mmCIF file of C-alpha atoms and ligand atoms in Angstrom:
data_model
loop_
_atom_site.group_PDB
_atom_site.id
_atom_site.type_symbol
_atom_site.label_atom_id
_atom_site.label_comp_id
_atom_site.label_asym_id
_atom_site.label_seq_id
_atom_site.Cartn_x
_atom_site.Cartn_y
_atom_site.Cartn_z
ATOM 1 C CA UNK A 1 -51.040 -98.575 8.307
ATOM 2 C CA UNK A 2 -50.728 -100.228 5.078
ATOM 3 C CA UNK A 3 -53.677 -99.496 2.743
ATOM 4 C CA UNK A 4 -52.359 -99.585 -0.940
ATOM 5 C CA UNK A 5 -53.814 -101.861 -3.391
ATOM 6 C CA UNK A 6 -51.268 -103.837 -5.696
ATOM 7 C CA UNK A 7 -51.626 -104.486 -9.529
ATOM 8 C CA UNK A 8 -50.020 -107.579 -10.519
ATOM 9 C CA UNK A 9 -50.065 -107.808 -14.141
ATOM 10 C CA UNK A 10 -51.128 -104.580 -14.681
ATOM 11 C CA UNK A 11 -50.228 -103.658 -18.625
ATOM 12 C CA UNK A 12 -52.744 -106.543 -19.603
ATOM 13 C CA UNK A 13 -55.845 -106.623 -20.876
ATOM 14 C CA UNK A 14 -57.940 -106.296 -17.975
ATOM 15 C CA UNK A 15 -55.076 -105.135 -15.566
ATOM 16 C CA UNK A 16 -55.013 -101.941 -17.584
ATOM 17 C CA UNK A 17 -58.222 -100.826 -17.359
ATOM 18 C CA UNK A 18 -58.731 -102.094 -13.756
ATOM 19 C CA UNK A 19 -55.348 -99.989 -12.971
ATOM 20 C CA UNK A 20 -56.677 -96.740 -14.571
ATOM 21 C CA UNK A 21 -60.287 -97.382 -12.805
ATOM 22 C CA UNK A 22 -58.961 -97.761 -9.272
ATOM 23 C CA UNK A 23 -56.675 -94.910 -9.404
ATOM 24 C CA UNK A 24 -59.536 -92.816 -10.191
ATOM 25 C CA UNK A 25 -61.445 -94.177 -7.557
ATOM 26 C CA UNK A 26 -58.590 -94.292 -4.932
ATOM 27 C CA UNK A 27 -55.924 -91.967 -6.016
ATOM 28 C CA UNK A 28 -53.140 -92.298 -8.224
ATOM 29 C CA UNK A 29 -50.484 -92.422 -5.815
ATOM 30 C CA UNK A 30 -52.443 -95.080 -3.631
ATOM 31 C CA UNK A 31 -52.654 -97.819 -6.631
ATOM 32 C CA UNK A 32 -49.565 -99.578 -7.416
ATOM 33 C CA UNK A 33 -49.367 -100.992 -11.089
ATOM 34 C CA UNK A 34 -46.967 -103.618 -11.515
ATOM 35 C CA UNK A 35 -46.134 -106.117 -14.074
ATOM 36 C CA UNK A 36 -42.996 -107.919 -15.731
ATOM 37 C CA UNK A 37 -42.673 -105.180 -18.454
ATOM 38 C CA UNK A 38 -43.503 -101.611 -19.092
ATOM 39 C CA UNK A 39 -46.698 -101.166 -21.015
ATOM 40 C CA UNK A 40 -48.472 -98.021 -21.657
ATOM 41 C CA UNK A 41 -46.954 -94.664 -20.898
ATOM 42 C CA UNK A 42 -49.951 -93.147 -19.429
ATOM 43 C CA UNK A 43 -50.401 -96.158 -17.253
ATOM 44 C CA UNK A 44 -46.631 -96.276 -15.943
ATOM 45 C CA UNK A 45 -46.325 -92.376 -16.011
ATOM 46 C CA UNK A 46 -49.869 -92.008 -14.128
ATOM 47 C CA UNK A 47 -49.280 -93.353 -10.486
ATOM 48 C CA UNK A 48 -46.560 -96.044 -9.051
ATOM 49 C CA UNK A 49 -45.100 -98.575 -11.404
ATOM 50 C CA UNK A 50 -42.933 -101.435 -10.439
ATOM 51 C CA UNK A 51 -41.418 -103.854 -12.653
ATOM 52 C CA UNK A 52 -42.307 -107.290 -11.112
ATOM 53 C CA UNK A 53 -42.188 -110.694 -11.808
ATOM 54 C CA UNK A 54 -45.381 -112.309 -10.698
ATOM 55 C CA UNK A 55 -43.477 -116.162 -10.070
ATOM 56 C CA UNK A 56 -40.746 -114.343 -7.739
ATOM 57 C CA UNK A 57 -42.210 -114.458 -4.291
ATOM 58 C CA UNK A 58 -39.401 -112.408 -2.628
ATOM 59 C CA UNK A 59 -39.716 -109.568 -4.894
ATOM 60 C CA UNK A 60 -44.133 -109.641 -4.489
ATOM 61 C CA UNK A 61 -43.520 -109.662 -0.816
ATOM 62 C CA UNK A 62 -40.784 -106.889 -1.318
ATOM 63 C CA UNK A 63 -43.246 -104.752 -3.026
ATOM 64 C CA UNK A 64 -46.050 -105.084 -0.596
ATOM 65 C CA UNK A 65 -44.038 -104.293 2.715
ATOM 66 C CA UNK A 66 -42.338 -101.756 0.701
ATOM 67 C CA UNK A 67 -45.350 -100.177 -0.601
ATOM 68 C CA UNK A 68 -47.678 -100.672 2.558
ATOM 69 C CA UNK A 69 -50.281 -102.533 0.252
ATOM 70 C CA UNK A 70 -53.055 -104.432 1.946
ATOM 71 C CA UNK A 71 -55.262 -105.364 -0.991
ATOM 72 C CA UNK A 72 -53.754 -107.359 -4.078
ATOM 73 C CA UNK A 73 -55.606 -108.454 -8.084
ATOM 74 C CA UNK A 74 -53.502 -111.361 -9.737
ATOM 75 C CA UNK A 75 -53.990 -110.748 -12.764
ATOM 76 C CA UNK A 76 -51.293 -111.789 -14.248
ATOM 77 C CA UNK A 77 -51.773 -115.161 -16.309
ATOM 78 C CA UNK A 78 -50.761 -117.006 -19.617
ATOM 79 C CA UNK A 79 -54.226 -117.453 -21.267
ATOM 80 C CA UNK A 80 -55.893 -120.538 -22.836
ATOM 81 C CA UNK A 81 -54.554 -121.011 -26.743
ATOM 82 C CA UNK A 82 -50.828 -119.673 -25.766
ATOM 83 C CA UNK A 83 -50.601 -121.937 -22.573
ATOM 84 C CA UNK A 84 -51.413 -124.809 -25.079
ATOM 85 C CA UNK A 85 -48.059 -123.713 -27.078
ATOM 86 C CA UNK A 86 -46.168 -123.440 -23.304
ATOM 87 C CA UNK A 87 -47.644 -125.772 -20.963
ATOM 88 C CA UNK A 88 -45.000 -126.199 -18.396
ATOM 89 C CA UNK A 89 -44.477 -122.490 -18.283
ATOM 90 C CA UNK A 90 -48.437 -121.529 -18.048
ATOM 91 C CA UNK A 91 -48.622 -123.840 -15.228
ATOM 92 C CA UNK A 92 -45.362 -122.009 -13.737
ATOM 93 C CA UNK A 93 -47.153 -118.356 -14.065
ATOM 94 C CA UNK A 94 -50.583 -119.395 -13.314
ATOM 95 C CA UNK A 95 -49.846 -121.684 -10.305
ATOM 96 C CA UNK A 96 -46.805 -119.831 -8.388
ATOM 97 C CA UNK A 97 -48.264 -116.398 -8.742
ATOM 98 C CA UNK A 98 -51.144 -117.768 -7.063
ATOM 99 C CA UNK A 99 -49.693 -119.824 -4.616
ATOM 100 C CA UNK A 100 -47.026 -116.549 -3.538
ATOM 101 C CA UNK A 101 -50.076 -114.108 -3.374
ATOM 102 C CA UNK A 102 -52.178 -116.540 -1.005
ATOM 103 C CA UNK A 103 -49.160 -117.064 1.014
ATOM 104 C CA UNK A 104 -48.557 -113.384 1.196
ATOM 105 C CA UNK A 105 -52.237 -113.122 2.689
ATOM 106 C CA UNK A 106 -51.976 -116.483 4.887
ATOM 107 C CA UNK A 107 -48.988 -115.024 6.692
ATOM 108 C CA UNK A 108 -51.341 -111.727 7.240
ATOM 109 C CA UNK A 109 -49.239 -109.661 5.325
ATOM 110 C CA UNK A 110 -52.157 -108.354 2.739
ATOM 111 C CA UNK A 111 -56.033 -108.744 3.883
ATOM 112 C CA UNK A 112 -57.390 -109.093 0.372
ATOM 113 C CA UNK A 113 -56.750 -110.519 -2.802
ATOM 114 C CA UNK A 114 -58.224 -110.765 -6.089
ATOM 115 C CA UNK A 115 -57.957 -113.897 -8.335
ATOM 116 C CA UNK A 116 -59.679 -114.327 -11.520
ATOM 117 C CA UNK A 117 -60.636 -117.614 -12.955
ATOM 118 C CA UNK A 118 -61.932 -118.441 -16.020
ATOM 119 C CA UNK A 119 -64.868 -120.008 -17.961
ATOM 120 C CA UNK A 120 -61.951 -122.133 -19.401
ATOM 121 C CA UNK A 121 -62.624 -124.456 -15.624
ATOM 122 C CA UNK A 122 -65.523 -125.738 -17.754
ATOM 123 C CA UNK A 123 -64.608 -129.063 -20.180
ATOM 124 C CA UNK A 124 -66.840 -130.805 -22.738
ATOM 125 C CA UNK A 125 -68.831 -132.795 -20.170
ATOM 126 C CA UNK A 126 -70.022 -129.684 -18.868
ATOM 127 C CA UNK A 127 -73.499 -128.731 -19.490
ATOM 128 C CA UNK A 128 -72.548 -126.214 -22.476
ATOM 129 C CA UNK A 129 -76.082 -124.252 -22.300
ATOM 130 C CA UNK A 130 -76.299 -121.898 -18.721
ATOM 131 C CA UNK A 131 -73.968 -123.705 -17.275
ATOM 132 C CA UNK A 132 -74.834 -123.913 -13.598
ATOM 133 C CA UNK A 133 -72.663 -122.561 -10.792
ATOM 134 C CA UNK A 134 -71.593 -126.451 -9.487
ATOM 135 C CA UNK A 135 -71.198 -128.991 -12.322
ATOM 136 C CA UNK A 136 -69.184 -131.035 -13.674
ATOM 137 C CA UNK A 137 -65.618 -129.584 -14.351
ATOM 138 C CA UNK A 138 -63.380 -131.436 -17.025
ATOM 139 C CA UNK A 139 -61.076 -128.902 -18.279
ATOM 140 C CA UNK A 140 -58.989 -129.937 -21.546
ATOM 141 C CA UNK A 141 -56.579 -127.090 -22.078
ATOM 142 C CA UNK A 142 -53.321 -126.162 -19.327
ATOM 143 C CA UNK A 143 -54.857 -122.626 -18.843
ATOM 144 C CA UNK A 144 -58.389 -124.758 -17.770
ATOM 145 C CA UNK A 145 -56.586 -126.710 -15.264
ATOM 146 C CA UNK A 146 -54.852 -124.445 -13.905
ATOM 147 C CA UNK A 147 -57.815 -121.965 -13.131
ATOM 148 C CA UNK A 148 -59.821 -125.285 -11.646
ATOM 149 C CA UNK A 149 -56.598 -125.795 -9.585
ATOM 150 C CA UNK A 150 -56.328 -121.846 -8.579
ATOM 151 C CA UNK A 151 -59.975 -122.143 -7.574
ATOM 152 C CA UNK A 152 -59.384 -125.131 -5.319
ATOM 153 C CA UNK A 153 -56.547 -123.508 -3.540
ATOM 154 C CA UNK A 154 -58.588 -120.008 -3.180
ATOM 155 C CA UNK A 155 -60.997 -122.169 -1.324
ATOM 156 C CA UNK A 156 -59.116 -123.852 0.819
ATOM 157 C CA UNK A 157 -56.717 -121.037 1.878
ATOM 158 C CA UNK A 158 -60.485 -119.416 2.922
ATOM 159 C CA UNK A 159 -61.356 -122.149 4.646
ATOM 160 C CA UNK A 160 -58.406 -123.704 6.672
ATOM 161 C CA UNK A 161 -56.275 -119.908 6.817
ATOM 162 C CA UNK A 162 -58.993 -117.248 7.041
ATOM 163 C CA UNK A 163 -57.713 -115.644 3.445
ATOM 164 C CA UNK A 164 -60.253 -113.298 2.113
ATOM 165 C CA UNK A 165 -59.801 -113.936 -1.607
ATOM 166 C CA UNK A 166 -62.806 -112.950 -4.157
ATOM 167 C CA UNK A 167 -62.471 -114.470 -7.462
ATOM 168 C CA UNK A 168 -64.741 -114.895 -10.664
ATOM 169 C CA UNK A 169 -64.972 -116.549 -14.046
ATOM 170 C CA UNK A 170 -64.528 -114.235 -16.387
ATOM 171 C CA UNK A 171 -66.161 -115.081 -20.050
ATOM 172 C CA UNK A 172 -64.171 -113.682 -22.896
ATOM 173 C CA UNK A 173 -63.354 -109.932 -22.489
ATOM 174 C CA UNK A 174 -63.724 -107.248 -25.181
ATOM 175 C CA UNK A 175 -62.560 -104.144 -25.152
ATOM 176 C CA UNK A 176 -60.920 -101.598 -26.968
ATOM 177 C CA UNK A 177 -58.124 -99.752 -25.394
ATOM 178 C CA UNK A 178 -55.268 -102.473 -25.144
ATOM 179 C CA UNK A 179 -55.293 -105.695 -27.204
ATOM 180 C CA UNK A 180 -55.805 -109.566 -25.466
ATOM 181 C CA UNK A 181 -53.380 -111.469 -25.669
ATOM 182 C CA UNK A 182 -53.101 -115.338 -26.402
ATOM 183 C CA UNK A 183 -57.002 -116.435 -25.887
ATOM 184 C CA UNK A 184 -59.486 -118.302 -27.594
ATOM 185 C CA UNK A 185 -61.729 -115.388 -27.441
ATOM 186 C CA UNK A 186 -59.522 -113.231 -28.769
ATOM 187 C CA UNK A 187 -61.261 -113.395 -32.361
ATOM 188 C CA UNK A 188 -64.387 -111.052 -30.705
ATOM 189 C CA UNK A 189 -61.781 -108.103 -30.429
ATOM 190 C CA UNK A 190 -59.782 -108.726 -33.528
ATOM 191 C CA UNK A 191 -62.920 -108.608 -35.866
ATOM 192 C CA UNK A 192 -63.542 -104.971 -34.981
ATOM 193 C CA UNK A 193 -60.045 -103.755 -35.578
ATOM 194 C CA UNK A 194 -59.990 -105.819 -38.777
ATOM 195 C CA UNK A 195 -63.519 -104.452 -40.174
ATOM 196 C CA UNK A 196 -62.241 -100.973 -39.302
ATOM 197 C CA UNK A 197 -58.884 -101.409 -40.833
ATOM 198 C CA UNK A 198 -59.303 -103.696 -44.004
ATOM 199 C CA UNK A 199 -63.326 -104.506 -44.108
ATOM 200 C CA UNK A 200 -62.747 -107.949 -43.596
ATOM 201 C CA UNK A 201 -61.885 -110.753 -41.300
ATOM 202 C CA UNK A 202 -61.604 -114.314 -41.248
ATOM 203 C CA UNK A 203 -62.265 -115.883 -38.097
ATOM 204 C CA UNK A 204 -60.821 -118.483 -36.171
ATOM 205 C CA UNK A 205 -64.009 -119.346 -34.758
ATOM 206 C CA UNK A 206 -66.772 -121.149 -36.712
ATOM 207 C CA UNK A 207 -69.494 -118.782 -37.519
ATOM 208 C CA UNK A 208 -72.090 -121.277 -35.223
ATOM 209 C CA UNK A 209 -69.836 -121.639 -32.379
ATOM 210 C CA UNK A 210 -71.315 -119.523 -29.278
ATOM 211 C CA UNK A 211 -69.411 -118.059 -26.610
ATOM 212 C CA UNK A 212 -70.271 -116.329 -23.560
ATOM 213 C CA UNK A 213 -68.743 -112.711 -23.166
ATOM 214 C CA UNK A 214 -68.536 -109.304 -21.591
ATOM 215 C CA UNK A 215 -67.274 -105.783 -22.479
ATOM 216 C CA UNK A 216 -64.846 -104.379 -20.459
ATOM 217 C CA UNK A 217 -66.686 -102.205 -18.419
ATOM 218 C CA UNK A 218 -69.000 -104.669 -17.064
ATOM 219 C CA UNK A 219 -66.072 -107.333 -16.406
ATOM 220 C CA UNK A 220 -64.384 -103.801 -14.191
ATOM 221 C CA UNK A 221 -67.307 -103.384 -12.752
ATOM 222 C CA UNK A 222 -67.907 -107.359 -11.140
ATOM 223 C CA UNK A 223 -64.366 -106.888 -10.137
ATOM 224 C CA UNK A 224 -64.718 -104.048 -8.146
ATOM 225 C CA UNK A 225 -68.311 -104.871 -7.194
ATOM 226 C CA UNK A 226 -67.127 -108.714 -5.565
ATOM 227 C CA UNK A 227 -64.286 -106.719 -4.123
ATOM 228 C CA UNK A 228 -66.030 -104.019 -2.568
ATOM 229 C CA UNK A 229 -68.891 -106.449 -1.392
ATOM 230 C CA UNK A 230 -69.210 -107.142 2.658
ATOM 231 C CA UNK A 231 -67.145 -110.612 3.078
ATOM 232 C CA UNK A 232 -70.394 -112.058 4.256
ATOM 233 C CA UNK A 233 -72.068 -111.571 1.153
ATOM 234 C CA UNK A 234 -68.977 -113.692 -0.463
ATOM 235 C CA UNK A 235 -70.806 -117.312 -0.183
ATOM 236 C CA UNK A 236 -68.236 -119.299 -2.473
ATOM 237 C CA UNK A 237 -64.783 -118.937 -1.836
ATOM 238 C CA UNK A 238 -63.606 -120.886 -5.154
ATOM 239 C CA UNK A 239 -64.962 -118.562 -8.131
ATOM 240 C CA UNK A 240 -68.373 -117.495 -8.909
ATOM 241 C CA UNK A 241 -69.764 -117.382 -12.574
ATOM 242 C CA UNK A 242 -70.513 -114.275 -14.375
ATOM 243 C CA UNK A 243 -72.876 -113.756 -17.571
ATOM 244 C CA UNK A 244 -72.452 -110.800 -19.528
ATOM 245 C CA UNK A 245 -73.813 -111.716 -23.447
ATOM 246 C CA UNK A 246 -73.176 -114.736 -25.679
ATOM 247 C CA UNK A 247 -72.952 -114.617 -28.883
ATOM 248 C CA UNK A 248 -71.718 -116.508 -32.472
ATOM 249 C CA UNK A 249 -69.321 -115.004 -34.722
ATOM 250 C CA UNK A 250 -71.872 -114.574 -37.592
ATOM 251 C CA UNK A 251 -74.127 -112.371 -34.720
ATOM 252 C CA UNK A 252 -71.463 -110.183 -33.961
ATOM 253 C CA UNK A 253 -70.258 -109.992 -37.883
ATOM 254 C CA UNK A 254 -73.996 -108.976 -38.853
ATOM 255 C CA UNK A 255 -74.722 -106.735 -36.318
ATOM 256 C CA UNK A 256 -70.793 -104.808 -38.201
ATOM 257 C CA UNK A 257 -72.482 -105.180 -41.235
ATOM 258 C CA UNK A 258 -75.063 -102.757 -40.110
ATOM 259 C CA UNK A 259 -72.605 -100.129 -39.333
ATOM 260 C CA UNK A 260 -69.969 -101.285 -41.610
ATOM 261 C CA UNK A 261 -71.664 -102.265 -44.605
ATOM 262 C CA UNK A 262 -68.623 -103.249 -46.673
ATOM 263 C CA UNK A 263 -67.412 -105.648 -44.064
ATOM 264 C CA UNK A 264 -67.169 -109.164 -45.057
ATOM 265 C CA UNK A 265 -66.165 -112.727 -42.714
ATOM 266 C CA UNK A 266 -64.719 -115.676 -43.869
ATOM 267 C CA UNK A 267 -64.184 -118.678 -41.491
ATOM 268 C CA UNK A 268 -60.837 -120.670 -40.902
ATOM 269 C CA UNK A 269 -61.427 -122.742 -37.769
ATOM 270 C CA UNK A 270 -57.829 -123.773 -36.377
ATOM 271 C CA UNK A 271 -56.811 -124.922 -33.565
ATOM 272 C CA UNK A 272 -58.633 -122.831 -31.152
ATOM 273 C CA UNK A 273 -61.803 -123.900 -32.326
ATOM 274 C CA UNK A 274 -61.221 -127.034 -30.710
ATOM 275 C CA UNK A 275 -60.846 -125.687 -27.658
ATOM 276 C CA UNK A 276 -63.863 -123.211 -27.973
ATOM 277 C CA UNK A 277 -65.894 -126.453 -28.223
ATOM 278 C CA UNK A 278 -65.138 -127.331 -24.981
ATOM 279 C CA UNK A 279 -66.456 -124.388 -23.667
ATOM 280 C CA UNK A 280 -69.744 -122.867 -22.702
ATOM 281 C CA UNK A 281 -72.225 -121.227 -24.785
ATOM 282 C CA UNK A 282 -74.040 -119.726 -21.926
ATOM 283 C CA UNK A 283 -73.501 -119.569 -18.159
ATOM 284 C CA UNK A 284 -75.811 -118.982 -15.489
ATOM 285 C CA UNK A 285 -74.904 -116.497 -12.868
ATOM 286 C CA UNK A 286 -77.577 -116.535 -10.261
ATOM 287 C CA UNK A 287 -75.554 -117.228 -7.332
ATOM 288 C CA UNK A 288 -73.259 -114.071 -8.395
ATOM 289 C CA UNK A 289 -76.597 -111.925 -8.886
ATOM 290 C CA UNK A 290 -77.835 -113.571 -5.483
ATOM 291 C CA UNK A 291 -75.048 -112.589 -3.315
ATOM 292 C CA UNK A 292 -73.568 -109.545 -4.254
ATOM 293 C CA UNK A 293 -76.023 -108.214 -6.620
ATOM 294 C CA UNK A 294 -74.062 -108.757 -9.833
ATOM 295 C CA UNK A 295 -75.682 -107.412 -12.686
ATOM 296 C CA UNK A 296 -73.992 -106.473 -16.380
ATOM 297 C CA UNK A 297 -75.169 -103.643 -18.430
ATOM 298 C CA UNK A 298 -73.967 -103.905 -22.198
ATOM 299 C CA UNK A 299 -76.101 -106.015 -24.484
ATOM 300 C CA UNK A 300 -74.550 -107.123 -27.968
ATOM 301 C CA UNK A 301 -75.721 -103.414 -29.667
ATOM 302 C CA UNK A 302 -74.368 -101.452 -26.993
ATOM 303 C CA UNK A 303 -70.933 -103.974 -27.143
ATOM 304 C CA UNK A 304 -70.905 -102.905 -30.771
ATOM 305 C CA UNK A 305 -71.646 -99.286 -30.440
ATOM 306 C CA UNK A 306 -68.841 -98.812 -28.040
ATOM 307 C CA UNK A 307 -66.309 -100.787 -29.465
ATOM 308 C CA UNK A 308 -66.954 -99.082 -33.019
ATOM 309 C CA UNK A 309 -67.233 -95.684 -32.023
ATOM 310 C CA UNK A 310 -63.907 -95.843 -29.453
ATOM 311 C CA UNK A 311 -61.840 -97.301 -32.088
ATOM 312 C CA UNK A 312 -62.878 -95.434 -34.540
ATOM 313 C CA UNK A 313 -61.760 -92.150 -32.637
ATOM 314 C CA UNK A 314 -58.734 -93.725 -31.838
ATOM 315 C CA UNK A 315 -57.410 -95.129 -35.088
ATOM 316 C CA UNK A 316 -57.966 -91.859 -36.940
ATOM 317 C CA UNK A 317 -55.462 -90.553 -33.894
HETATM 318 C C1 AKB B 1 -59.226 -117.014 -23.154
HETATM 319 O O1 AKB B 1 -59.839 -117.027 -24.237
HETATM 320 O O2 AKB B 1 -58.309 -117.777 -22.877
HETATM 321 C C2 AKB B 1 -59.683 -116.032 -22.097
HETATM 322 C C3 AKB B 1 -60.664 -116.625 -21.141
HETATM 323 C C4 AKB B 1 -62.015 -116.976 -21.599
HETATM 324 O O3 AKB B 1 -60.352 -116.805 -19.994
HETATM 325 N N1 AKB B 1 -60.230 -114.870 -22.716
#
């Protein structure tokens, strides 16, 4: 009986981490990483890895039959500032990959999937402060559309072909084991390598622009928590918001100052600021809390604490 899970995109960011959480929880041998090139040695070295690229539908389905997987997380995807530089091929990745993993699950070949959208669904009309769950949704950038699209299509391949896929809308990510790559949030990650490695930074963000944002292990943990949930508890099939903290660059740079008292910031807005101000400040995630009992456990001091003490220990490696 097939009951592997498949990692599509699994040397990013979050695919990483989720990768090296599920084979602890599962087993190694019964997580299969994937992506469309080798990343870390541990991670291709500790369990299954498959080269795979995520727009080639034979080769997904190839994997799954030939892997007996029954659960699949997407998370492959070209993120907000570099689909801006490629928007015919962000619309490609984000779109197809989609589209072949819900066809995959349509056809009953896999029972689950995992899809993660974005807070980049959200466009300047929104309501910027706690944005509710249902508003209005004006996306500016490629990556935006397509995660409004992608939650359109999760929905309706719930609703007119029985697909159980769980998504939510992740807020910018920081962690500190393996670098973003291409976001708008990006700038919360680089600051800490920067104040470790040369006591300064200048952002890319404006030093008053809010964002809403989680560390790592709270973003795992919704993932596997919306995953793991009954599929009754699953109310909304398209994506469900998720708060972790929000904060402005000058928050997160004072709060380094405390441990890092030569660290300086300088700003340099460019062209991810403007789409920043599209954005949220703040989200509201009762529906998420509601349901499946979503709750996040880093404030911005324990963020800091963590991502300070982890690279520390791992630049002086
Ligand atoms: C990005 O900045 O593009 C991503 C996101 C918020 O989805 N981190």
């Amino acid at each position: 009986m097939a009951n592997k899970t498949l990692i599509i995109g699994a040397c990013g960011q979050i695919g990483s981490e989720l990768t090296e959480k599920l084979r602890a929880l599962k087993g190694n041998s019964n997580v299969v990483a994937s992506d469309i090139r080798e990343g870390d040695a541990k991670l291709v070295e500790s369990g299954p890895f498959q080269i795979l690229n995520a727009t080639d539908y034979d080769a997904i389905k190839a994997c799954v039959l030939d892997n007996e997987v029954s659960e699949v997380y997407l998370m492959a995807a070209m993120l907000s500032a570099t689909g801006e530089k490629h928007p015919a091929k962000a619309w490609d990745l984000n779109m197809n990959s989609l589209f072949h993993v819900l066809n995959l699950a349509k056809e009953k070949l896999i029972s689950k999937v995992f899809w993660p959208s974005s807070i980049a669904v959200f466009g300047p009309t929104t309501p910027k402060v706690n944005t509710p769950q249902y508003t209005v949704m004006e996306p500016t950038t490629v990556y935006g559309i397509t995660k409004q699209v992608g939650e359109r299509w999760c929905a309706y391949y719930h609703e007119n072909y029985d697909v159980d896929v769980r998504s939510i809308r992740y807020p910018g990510i920081i962690s500190w084991k393996t670098l973003p790559g291409g976001g708008t949030t990006d700038y919360a990650i680089e600051i800490f390598h920067k104040a470790l490695e040369e006591r300064r930074y200048e952002s890319f963000i404006d030093e008053n622009t809010a964002l809403p944002m989680m560390y790592m292990d709270d973003a795992i943990k919704a993932t596997l928590d919306i995953m793991s949930a009954d599929a009754s508890q699953i109310k909304i099939r398209s994506s469900y918001n998720v708060a972790g903290i929000s904060f402005k660059p000058k928050d997160i740079a004072s709060l380094i100052k405390r441990r890092i008292s030569e660290f300086e910031i300088s700003y340099k807005p460019d062209y991810r600021q403007q789409i920043a101000d599209t954005w949220p400040s703040s989200i509201d995630d009762t529906c998420a809390r509601k349901d499946w009992n979503w709750s996040h456990q880093y404030d911005l001091e324990a963020l800091t604490d963590e991502m300070i003490t982890n690279l520390e220990s791992t630049l002086q490696h």
